[in-house]
PDB file of C-alpha atoms and ligand atoms in Angstrom:
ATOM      1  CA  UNK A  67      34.392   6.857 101.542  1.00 58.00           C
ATOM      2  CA  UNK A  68      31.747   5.040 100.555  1.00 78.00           C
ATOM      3  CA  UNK A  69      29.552   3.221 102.969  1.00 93.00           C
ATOM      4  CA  UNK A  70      26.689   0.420 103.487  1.00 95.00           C
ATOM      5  CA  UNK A  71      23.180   0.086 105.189  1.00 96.00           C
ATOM      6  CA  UNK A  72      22.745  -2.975 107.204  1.00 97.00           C
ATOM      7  CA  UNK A  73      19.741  -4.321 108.436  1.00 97.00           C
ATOM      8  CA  UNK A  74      19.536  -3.101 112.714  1.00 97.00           C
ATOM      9  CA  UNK A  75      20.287  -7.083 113.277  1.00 97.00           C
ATOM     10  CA  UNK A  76      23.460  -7.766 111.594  1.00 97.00           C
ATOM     11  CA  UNK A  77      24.957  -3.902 112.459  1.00 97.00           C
ATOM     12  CA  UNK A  78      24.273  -4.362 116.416  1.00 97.00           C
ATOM     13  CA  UNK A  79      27.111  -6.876 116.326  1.00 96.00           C
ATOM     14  CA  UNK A  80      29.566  -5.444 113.673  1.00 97.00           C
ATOM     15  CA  UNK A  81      33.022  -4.330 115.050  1.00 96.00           C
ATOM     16  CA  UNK A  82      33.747  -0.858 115.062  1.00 97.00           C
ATOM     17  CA  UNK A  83      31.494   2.380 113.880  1.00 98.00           C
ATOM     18  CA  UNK A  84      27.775   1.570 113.372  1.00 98.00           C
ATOM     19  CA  UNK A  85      25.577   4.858 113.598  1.00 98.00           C
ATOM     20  CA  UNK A  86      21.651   4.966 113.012  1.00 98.00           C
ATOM     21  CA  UNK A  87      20.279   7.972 110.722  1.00 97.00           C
ATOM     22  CA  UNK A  88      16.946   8.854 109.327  1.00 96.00           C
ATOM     23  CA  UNK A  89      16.362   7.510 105.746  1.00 94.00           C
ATOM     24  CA  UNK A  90      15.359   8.633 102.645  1.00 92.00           C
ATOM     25  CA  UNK A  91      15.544  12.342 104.167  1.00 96.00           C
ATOM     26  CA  UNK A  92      18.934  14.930 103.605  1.00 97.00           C
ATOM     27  CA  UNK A  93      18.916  15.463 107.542  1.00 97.00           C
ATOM     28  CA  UNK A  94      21.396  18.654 108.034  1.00 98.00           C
ATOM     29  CA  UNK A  95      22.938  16.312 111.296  1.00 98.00           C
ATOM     30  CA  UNK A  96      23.444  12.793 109.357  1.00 98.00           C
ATOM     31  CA  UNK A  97      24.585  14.267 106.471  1.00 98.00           C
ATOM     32  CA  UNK A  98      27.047  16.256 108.181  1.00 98.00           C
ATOM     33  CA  UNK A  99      27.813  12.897 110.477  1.00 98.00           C
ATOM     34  CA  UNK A 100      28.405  10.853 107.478  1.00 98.00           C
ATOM     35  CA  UNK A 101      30.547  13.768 105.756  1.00 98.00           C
ATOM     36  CA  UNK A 102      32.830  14.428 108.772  1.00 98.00           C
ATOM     37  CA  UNK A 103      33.535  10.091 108.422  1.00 98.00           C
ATOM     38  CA  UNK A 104      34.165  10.318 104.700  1.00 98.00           C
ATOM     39  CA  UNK A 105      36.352  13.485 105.025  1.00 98.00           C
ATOM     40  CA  UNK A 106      38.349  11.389 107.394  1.00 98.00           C
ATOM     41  CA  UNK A 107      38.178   8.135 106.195  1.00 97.00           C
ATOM     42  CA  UNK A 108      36.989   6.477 108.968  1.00 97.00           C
ATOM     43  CA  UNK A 109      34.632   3.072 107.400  1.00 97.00           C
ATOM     44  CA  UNK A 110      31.599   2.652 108.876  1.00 98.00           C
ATOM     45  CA  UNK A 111      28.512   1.007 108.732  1.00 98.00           C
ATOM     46  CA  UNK A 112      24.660   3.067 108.712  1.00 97.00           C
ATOM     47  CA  UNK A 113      21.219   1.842 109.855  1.00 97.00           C
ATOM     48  CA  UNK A 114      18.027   3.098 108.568  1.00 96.00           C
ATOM     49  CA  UNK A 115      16.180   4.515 111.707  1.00 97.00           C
ATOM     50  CA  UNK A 116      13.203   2.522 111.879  1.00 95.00           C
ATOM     51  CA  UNK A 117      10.368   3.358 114.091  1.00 93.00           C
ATOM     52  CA  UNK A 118       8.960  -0.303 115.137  1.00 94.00           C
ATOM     53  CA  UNK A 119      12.071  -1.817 115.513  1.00 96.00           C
ATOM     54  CA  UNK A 120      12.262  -3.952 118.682  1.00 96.00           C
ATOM     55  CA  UNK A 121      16.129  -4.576 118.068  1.00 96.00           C
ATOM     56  CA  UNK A 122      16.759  -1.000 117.135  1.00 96.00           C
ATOM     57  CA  UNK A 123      14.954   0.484 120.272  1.00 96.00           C
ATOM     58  CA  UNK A 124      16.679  -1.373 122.878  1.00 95.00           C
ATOM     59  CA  UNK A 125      20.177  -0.582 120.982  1.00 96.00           C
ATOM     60  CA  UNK A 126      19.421   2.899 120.941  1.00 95.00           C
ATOM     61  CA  UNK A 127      17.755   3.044 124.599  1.00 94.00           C
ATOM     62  CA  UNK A 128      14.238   4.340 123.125  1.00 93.00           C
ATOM     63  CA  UNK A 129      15.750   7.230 121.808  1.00 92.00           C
ATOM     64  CA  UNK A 130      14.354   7.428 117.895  1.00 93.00           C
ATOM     65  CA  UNK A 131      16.404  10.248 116.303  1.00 94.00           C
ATOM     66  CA  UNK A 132      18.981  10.122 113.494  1.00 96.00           C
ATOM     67  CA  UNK A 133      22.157  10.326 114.074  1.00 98.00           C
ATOM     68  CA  UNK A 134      23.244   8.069 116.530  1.00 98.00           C
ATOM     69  CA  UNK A 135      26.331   6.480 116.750  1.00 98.00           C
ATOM     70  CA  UNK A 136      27.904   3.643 118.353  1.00 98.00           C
ATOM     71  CA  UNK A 137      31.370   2.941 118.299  1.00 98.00           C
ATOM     72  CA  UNK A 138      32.391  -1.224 119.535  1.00 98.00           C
ATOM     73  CA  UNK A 139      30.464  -1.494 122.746  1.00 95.00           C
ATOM     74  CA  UNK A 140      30.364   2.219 124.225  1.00 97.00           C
ATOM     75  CA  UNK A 141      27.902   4.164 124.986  1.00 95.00           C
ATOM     76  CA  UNK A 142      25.294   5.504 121.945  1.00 96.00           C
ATOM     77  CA  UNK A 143      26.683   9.403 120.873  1.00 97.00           C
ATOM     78  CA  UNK A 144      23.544  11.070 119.288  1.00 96.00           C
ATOM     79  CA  UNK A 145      24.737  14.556 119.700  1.00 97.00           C
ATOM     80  CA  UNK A 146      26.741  16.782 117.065  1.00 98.00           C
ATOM     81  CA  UNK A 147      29.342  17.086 119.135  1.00 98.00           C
ATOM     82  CA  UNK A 148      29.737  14.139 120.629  1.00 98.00           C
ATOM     83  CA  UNK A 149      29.446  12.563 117.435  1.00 98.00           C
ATOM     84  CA  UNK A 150      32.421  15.385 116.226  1.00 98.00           C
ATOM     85  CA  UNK A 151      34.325  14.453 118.925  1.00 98.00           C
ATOM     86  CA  UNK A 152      34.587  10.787 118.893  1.00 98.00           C
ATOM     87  CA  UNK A 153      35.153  11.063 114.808  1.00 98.00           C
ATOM     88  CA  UNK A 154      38.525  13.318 115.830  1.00 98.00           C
ATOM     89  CA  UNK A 155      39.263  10.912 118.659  1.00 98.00           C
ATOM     90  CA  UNK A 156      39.220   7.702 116.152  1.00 98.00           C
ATOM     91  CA  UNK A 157      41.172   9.553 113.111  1.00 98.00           C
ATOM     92  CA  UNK A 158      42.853  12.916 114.849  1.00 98.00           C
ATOM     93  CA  UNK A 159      44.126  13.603 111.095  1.00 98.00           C
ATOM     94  CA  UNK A 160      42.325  16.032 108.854  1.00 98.00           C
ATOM     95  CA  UNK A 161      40.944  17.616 112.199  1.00 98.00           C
ATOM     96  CA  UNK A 162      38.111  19.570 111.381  1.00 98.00           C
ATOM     97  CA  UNK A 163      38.625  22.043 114.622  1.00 98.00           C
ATOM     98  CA  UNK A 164      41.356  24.522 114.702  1.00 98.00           C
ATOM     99  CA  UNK A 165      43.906  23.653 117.417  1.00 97.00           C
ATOM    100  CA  UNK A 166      44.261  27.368 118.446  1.00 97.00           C
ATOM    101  CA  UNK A 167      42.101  27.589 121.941  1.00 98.00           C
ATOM    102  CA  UNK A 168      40.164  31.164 120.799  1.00 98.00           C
ATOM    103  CA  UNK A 169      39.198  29.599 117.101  1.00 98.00           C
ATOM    104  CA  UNK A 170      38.474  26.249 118.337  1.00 98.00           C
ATOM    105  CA  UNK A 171      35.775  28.223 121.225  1.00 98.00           C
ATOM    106  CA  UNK A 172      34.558  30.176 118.010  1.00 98.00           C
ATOM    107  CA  UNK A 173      34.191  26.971 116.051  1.00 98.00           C
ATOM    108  CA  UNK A 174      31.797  25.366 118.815  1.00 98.00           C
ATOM    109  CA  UNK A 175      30.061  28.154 119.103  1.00 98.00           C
ATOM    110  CA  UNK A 176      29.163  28.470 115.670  1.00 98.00           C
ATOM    111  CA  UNK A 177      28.697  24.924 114.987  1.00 98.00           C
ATOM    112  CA  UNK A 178      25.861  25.006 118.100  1.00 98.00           C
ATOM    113  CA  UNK A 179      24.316  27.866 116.442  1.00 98.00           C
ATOM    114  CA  UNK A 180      23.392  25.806 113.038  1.00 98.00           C
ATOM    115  CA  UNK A 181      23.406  22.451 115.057  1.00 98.00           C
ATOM    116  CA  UNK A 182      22.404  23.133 118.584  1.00 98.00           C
ATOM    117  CA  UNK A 183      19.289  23.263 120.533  1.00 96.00           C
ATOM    118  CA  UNK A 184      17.635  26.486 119.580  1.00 96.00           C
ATOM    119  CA  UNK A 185      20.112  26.933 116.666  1.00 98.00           C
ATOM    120  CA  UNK A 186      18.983  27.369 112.973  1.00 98.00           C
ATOM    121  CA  UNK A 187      18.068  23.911 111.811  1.00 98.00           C
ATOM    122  CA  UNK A 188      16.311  23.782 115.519  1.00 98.00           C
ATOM    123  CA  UNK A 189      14.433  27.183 114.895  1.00 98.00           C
ATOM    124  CA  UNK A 190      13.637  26.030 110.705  1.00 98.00           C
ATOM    125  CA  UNK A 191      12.552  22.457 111.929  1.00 98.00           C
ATOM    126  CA  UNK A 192       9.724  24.470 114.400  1.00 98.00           C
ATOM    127  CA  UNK A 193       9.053  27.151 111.825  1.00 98.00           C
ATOM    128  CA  UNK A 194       8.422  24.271 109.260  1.00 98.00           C
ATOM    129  CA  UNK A 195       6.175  22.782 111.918  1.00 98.00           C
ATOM    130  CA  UNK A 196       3.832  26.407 112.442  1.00 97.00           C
ATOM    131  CA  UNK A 197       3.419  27.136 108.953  1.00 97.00           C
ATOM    132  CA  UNK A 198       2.731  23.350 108.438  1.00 96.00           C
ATOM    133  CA  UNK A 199      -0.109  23.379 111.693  1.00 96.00           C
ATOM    134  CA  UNK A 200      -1.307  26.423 109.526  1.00 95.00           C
ATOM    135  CA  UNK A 201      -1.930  25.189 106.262  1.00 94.00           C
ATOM    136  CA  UNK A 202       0.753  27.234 104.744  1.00 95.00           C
ATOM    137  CA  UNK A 203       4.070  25.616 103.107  1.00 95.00           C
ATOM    138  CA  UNK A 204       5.669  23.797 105.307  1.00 96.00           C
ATOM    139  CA  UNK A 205       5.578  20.058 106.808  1.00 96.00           C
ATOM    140  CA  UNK A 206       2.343  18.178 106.027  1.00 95.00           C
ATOM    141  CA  UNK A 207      -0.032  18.515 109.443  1.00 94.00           C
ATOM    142  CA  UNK A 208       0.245  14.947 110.289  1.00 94.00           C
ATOM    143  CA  UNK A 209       4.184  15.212 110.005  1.00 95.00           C
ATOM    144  CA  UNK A 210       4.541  18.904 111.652  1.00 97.00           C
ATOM    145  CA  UNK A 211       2.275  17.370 114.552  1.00 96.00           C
ATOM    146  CA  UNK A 212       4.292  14.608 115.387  1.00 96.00           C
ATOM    147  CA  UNK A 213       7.851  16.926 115.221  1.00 96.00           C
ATOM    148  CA  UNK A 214       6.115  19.797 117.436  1.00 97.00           C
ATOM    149  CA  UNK A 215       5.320  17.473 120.004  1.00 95.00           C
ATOM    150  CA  UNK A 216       9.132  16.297 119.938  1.00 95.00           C
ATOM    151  CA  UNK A 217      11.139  19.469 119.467  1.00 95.00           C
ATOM    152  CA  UNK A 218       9.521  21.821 121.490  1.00 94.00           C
ATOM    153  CA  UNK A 219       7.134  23.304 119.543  1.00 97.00           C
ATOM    154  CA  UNK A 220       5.247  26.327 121.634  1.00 96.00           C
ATOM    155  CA  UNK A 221       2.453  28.409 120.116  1.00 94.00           C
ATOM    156  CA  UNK A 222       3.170  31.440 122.061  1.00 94.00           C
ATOM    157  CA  UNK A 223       7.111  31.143 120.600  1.00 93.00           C
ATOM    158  CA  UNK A 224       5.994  31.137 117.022  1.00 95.00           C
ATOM    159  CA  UNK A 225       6.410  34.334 115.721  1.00 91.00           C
ATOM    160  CA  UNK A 226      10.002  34.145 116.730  1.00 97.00           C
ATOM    161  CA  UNK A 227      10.594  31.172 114.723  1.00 98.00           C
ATOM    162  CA  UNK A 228      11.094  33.433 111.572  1.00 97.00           C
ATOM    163  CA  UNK A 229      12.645  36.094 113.335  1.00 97.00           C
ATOM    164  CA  UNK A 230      15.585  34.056 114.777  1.00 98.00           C
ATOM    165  CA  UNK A 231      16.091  31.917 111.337  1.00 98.00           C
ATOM    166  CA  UNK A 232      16.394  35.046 109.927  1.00 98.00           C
ATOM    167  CA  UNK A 233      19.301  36.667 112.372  1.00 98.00           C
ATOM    168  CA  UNK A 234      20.992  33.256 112.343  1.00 98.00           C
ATOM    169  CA  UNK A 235      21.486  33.226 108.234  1.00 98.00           C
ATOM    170  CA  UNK A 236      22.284  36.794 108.547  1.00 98.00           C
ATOM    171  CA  UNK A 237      25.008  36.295 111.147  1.00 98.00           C
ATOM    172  CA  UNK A 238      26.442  33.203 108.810  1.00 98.00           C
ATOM    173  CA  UNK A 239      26.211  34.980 105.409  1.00 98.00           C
ATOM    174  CA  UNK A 240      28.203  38.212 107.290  1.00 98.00           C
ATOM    175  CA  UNK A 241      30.808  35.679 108.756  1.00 98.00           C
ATOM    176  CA  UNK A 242      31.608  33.958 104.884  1.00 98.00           C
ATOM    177  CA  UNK A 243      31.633  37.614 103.540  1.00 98.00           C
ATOM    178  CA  UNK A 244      34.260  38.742 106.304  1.00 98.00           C
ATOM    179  CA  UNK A 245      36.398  35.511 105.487  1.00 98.00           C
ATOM    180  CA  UNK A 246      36.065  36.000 101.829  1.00 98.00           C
ATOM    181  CA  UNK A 247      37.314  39.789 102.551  1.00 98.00           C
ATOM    182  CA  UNK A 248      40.051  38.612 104.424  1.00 98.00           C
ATOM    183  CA  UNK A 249      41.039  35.851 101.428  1.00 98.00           C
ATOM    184  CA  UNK A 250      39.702  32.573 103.292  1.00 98.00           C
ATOM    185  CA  UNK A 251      36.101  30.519 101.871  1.00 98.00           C
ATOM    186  CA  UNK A 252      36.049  28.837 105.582  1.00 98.00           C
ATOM    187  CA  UNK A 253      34.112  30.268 108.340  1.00 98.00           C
ATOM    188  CA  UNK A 254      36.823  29.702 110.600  1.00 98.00           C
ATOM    189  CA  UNK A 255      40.628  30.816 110.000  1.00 97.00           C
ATOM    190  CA  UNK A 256      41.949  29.361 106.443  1.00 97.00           C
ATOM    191  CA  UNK A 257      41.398  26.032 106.646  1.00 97.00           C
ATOM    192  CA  UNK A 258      38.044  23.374 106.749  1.00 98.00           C
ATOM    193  CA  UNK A 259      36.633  22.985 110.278  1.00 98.00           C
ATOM    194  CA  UNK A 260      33.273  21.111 111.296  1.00 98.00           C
ATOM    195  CA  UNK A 261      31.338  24.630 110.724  1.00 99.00           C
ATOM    196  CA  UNK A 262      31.871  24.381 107.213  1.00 98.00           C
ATOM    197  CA  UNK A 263      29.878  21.070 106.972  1.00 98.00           C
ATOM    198  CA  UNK A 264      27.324  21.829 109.078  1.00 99.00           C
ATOM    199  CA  UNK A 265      26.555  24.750 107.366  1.00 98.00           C
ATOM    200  CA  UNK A 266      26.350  22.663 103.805  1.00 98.00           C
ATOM    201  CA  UNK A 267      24.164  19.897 105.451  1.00 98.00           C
ATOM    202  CA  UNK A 268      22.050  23.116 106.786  1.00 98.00           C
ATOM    203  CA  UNK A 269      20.999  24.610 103.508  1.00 98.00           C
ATOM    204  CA  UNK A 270      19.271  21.192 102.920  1.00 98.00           C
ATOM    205  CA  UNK A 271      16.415  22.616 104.843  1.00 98.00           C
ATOM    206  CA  UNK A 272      15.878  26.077 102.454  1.00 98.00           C
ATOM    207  CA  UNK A 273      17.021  24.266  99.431  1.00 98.00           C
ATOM    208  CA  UNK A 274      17.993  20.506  98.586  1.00 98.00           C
ATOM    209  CA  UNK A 275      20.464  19.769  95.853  1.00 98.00           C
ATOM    210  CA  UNK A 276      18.676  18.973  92.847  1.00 97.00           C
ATOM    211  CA  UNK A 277      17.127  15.290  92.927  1.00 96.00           C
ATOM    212  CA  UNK A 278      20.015  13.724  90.760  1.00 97.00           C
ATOM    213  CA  UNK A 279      22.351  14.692  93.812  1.00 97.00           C
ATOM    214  CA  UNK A 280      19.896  13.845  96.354  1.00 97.00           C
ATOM    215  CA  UNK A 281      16.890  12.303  95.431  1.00 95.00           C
ATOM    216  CA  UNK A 282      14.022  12.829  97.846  1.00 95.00           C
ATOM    217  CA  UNK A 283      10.297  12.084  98.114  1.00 95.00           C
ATOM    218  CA  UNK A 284       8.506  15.064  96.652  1.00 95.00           C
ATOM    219  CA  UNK A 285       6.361  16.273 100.216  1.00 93.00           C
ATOM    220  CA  UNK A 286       9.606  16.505 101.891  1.00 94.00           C
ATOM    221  CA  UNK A 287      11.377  17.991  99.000  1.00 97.00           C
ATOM    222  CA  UNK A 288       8.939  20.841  98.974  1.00 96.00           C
ATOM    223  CA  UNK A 289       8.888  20.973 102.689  1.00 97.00           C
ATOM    224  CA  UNK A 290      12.096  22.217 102.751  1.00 98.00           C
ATOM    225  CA  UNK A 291      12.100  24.360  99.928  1.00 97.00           C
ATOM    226  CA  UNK A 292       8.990  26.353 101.726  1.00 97.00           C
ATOM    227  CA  UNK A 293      10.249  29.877 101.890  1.00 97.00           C
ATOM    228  CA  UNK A 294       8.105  33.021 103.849  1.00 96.00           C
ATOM    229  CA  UNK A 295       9.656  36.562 101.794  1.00 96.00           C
ATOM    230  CA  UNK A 296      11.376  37.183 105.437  1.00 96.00           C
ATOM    231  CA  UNK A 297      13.063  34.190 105.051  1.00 97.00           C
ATOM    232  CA  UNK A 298      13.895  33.769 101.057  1.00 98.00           C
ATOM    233  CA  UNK A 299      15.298  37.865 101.317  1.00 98.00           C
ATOM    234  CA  UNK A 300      17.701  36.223 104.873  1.00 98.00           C
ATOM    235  CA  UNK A 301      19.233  33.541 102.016  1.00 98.00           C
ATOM    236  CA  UNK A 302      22.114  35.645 100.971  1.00 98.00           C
ATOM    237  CA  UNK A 303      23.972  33.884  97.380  1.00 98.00           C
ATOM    238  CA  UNK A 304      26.711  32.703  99.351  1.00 98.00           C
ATOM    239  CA  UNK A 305      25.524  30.674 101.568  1.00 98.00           C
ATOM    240  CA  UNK A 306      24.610  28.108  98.737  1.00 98.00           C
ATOM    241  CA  UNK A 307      28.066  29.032  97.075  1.00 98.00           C
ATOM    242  CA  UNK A 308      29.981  27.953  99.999  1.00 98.00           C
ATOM    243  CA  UNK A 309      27.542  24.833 100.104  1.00 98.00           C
ATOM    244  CA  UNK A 310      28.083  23.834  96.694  1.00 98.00           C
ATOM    245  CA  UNK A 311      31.837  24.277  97.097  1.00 98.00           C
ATOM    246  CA  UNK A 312      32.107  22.027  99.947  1.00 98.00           C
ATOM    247  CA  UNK A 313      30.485  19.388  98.134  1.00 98.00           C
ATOM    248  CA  UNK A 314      32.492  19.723  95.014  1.00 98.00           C
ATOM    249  CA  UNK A 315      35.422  19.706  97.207  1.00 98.00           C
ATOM    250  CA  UNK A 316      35.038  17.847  99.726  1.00 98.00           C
ATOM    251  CA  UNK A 317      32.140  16.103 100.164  1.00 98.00           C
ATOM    252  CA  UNK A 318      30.654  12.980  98.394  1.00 96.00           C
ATOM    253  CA  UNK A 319      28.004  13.051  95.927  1.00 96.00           C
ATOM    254  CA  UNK A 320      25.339  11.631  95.029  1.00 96.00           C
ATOM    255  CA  UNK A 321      24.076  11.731  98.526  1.00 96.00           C
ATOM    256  CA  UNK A 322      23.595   8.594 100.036  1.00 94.00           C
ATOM    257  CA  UNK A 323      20.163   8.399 101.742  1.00 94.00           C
TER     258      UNK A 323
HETATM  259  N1  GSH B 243      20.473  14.279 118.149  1.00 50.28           N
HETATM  260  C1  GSH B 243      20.868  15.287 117.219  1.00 50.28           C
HETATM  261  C2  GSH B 243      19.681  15.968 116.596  1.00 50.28           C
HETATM  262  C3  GSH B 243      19.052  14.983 115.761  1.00 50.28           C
HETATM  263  C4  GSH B 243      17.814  15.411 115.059  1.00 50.28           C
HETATM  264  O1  GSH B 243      17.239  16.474 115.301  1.00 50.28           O
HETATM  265  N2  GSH B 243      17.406  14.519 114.152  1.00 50.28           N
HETATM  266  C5  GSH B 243      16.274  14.706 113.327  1.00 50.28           C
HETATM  267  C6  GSH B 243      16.836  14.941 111.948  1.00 50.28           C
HETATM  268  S1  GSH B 243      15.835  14.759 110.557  1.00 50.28           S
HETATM  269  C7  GSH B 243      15.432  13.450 113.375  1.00 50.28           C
HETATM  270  O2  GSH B 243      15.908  12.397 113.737  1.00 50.28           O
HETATM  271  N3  GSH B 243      14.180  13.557 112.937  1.00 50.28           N
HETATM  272  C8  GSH B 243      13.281  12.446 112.798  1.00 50.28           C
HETATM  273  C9  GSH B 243      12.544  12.151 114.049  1.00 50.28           C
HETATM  274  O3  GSH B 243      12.752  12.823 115.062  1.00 50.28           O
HETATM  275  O4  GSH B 243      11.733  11.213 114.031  1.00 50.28           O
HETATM  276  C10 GSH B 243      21.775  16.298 117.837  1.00 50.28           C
HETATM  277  O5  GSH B 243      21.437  16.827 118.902  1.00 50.28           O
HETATM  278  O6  GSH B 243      22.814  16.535 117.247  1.00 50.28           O
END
């Protein structure tokens, strides 16, 4: 399912599903956004976030993060599951969460931990952000300032930055190699759920898809490829196997950024 950016202007009043994401950057949260719309088919319309737009900041209610989406006149949904949630309330078919109470519990729970507050793109975002206010790999100072600031950054709460990315790809990798034991590639039960996006979108932030598949300026691109041992030895194989299998099979590429 292919889709179109609009300037802010002409998407405020177009019908239906409008949603606001960051440009030119393979955000783990739009991208798994835009892939949970084109795995159901729902059409849709995207706006680059722009950060001096009048128009754009009273739509969104001053809240400049990508994604954020707007469905006819309700309110703005800028959180993962919110955002899940309203995609399985306007198609219900594929549902990407299991309908069995206990799995669907486990499926939120895991999705938090790579989405979530705190969670692994959370905890790589702020450990981006310390090695970048150190002059090691990471983001540049000027953009690692600006995201500390935003997210949460806290000196004191830096050395568990590594720590906790580290337990969270360990805890992922385990789950895909229990599920491949047991004869499934899907984190949860046999068949795709949300988890299995966000954890594609995720990998975006230890390793991008090579610039013909998502082409990206090269600061960022090396941004996210910034790897500490600790965390290059946590990047077990198949996590980027399952990645590159959900985008053969069911996501779209080039990306679309
Ligand atoms: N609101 C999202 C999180 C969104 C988020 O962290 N977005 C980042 C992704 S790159 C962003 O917008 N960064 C650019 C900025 O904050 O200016 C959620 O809770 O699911």
């Amino acid at each position: 399912m292919t889709f179109q950016y609009l300037p802010v202007e002409q998407a405020i009043p177009h019908p239906g599903l409008r949603m606001v994401v960051v440009g030119n950057v393979p955000s783990p949260w739009g991208e798994a956004a835009k892939g949970i719309l084109h795995i159901k088919g729902i059409d849709w319309v995207a706006v680059r976030l722009a950060y001096d737009s009048e128009p754009l900041k009273q739509w969104t209610g001053g809240q400049l993060n990508g994604p954020i989406a707007f469905y006819e006149q309700e309110r703005p949904r800028s959180g993962w599951a919110e955002i899940l949630l309203l995609a399985e309330h306007l198609k219900p078919t594929p549902s990407l969460l299991p309908a069995e109470p206990a799995e669907r519990a486990l499926a939120f729970g895991l999705a938090h931990e790579i989405l979530g507050e705190g969670g692994l793109c959370w905890t790589r975002r702020l450990q981006l952000v310390n090695a970048g206010l150190q002059d090691k790999p990471g983001f540049p100072a000027p953009v690692a300032k600006y995201l500390a600031k935003k997210y949460g950054y806290s000196q004191e709460a830096a050395t568990a930055y590594g720590t906790r990315v580290q337990a969270l790809l360990g805890m992922l990798a385990k789950r895909l190699k229990q599920q491949r034991d047991a004869g499934s590639s899907y984190y949860v039960g046999n068949a795709l759920t949300a988890v299995d996006i966000y954890s594609a979108t995720a990998m975006a932030l230890f390793g991008p898809l090579p610039h013909e598949q998502c082409a990206m300026k090269a600061d960022t691109r090396a941004a996210f490829e910034a790897l500490d041992a600790q965390t290059k030895a946590a990047l077990d194989p198949i996590l980027f196997e399952h990645r590159d299998r959900l985008y053969a099979q069911h996501l779209e590429l080039p990306l679309s950024l």
